[in-house]
């Protein structure tokens, strides 16, 4: 009888005190979201009752208050499951390969059983469960969110400014020539619209191939099931002045090129972008923002500025509690925000402070610490899947720090000093000197039962979860 009552009581308590946390993993394409989520899940699944030395900074693992972690069925039945198993399988191959670039949305749910340490519940020696929901999606789609705030004319004028960049102007020639020839007052021909949109999409894909990040609309380069849909057949009218816009608004009929393009842009914004926002971004509790600052440094000055522009569109205006884009775009519930510089295993440990400082400059004008109203914010650098080792090298009687790993371009094991990371946004001088070279590395083969090697993922777990596991 006593057991029965005890169980009833336990059930009521558990139901009442379980917690759910939805974590937004935000980042432009190739910033490391999928690697981050894979490692995040892996580190949690690897927590055990004997040795958690690989998660020294994560208190709940260190003091063994976590009794078990499981992947469980997600709540949304219409979204594919995050393919954690496939990513782990990739890492277990010999040689190991990086998880694939993401082509659609997926979701995962974890249940963390833990012993309560604080509050009333600790007296009952009762366990709690923390449910974690995490989404993955192609980074390209993120840059569509700012479109929610822009009408067709505002967006076109913004794209017009971007065209001043040499690389863009050059590869835009084909579609801009066709655009100029199009009489926007004439009755729209579907085939011609489809053709110009195709050329425009080819231009965006070319920008992406050149390492540029500011690509809008993001769905055009990764359409998923919308491939070929008229909703993706429009383009910015970058050749019009504001006066011409006003004229066309009065003269052009609904079935004209101008009318049809306006309608399609609006549809895209209202249904596709807003749907993505509503379904995935409006209900998060905590957010991490990932930025790969090293790869664009390797590409070109243009690639670096382009990424900066993309990040500023999303986060640049987010400071001092103003009602700004990020506040509006992401859940008003967010209470913790972490800016993370990814792939920190590309550099020696002594360069980490520089990398963090560079990221701050990239995501916020001037790199100042933003104090977001009611949101705890932290800045850090990590490697979700550490591909290199830190070593010390002796040369000509001197010792210096270096990294060792299998370089992607020639699959050779190398020991090198990748150079110093600029702590501030690089100036002209920096680009002329080009004194750094950050190589890509191949992941190390993961052994069965071993956790993924990482750098400071435990600090991330601590920041995001500690207060929910007390
Ligand atoms: N050395 C190292 N490389 C990493 C790490 N994380 C990601 N990378 C590299 O960055 C690439 C992109 O990482 P992903 O996790 O696929 O990036 P993503 O943000 O999911 O990209 P999309 O799905 O295309 O938006 C990987 O293929 C690796 O080459 C890391 O921790 N260390
Ligand atoms: Mg991905």
XYZ file of N, CA, C and O in Angstrom, residues 12 16 26 38 77 86 100 115 124 144 150 160 162-163 212 222 290 297 340 342 352 428 435 440-441 449:
104
model
N 2.713 12.386 -9.573
C 2.168 13.760 -9.536
C 3.309 14.768 -9.514
O 3.344 15.728 -10.264
N 4.383 17.426 -12.431
C 4.366 18.848 -12.122
C 5.711 19.520 -12.273
O 5.782 20.706 -12.537
N 21.371 28.670 -34.078
C 21.281 29.616 -35.179
C 22.650 29.823 -35.805
O 23.630 29.943 -35.076
N 25.146 17.383 -33.335
C 25.609 15.997 -33.219
C 26.463 15.835 -31.968
O 26.279 14.902 -31.177
N 5.184 15.309 -35.472
C 5.259 14.085 -36.261
C 5.509 14.364 -37.738
O 5.786 13.453 -38.505
N 23.270 8.611 -38.497
C 24.035 8.713 -39.751
C 25.292 9.556 -39.534
O 26.369 9.237 -40.053
N 26.969 15.451 -43.495
C 26.542 16.128 -44.727
C 25.968 17.521 -44.451
O 25.422 17.755 -43.389
N 19.009 13.859 -10.658
C 18.676 13.914 -9.233
C 18.610 15.382 -8.823
O 19.542 16.138 -9.082
N 12.706 15.019 -1.161
C 11.916 13.863 -1.586
C 12.765 12.851 -2.340
O 12.285 11.825 -2.777
N 16.634 34.382 -44.685
C 15.341 34.828 -45.187
C 14.559 35.598 -44.126
O 13.674 36.378 -44.447
N 10.764 43.484 -44.673
C 10.994 44.291 -45.879
C 9.921 44.043 -46.927
O 9.576 42.889 -47.192
N 20.142 46.154 -54.576
C 20.809 47.069 -55.503
C 22.156 47.528 -54.927
O 23.165 47.548 -55.614
N 23.965 45.940 -52.734
C 24.888 44.789 -52.720
C 25.573 44.594 -54.062
O 26.702 44.129 -54.145
N 24.855 44.958 -55.127
C 25.403 44.758 -56.484
C 26.640 45.606 -56.737
O 27.351 45.405 -57.712
N 30.491 33.537 -50.664
C 29.687 34.634 -50.115
C 28.538 34.042 -49.290
O 28.014 32.979 -49.606
N 18.520 26.355 -52.050
C 18.188 25.053 -51.428
C 16.673 24.935 -51.357
O 16.088 25.063 -50.288
N 25.936 30.518 -33.780
C 27.242 29.997 -34.179
C 27.806 30.850 -35.310
O 27.083 31.232 -36.227
N 37.825 34.272 -43.511
C 39.130 34.961 -43.494
C 40.040 34.357 -44.556
O 40.868 35.032 -45.156
N 28.831 31.849 -30.162
C 29.888 30.833 -30.185
C 30.696 30.900 -31.477
O 30.144 30.771 -32.574
N 32.902 28.944 -33.810
C 33.064 27.500 -33.997
C 34.432 27.163 -34.605
O 35.176 28.049 -35.013
N 42.647 31.722 -28.811
C 41.203 31.697 -28.531
C 40.629 33.068 -28.130
O 39.575 33.457 -28.637
N 42.723 47.023 -44.285
C 43.344 46.870 -45.616
C 44.711 46.216 -45.556
O 45.042 45.340 -46.342
N 48.741 37.006 -43.947
C 49.757 36.223 -43.241
C 49.236 34.935 -42.625
O 49.950 34.253 -41.930
N 41.631 23.279 -43.660
C 40.532 22.417 -43.191
C 41.144 21.104 -42.741
O 42.123 20.651 -43.333
N 40.536 20.481 -41.745
C 41.033 19.184 -41.282
C 39.944 18.121 -41.366
O 38.756 18.430 -41.319
N 31.838 3.608 -28.522
C 31.769 3.867 -27.075
C 32.534 5.098 -26.619
O 32.399 5.520 -25.475
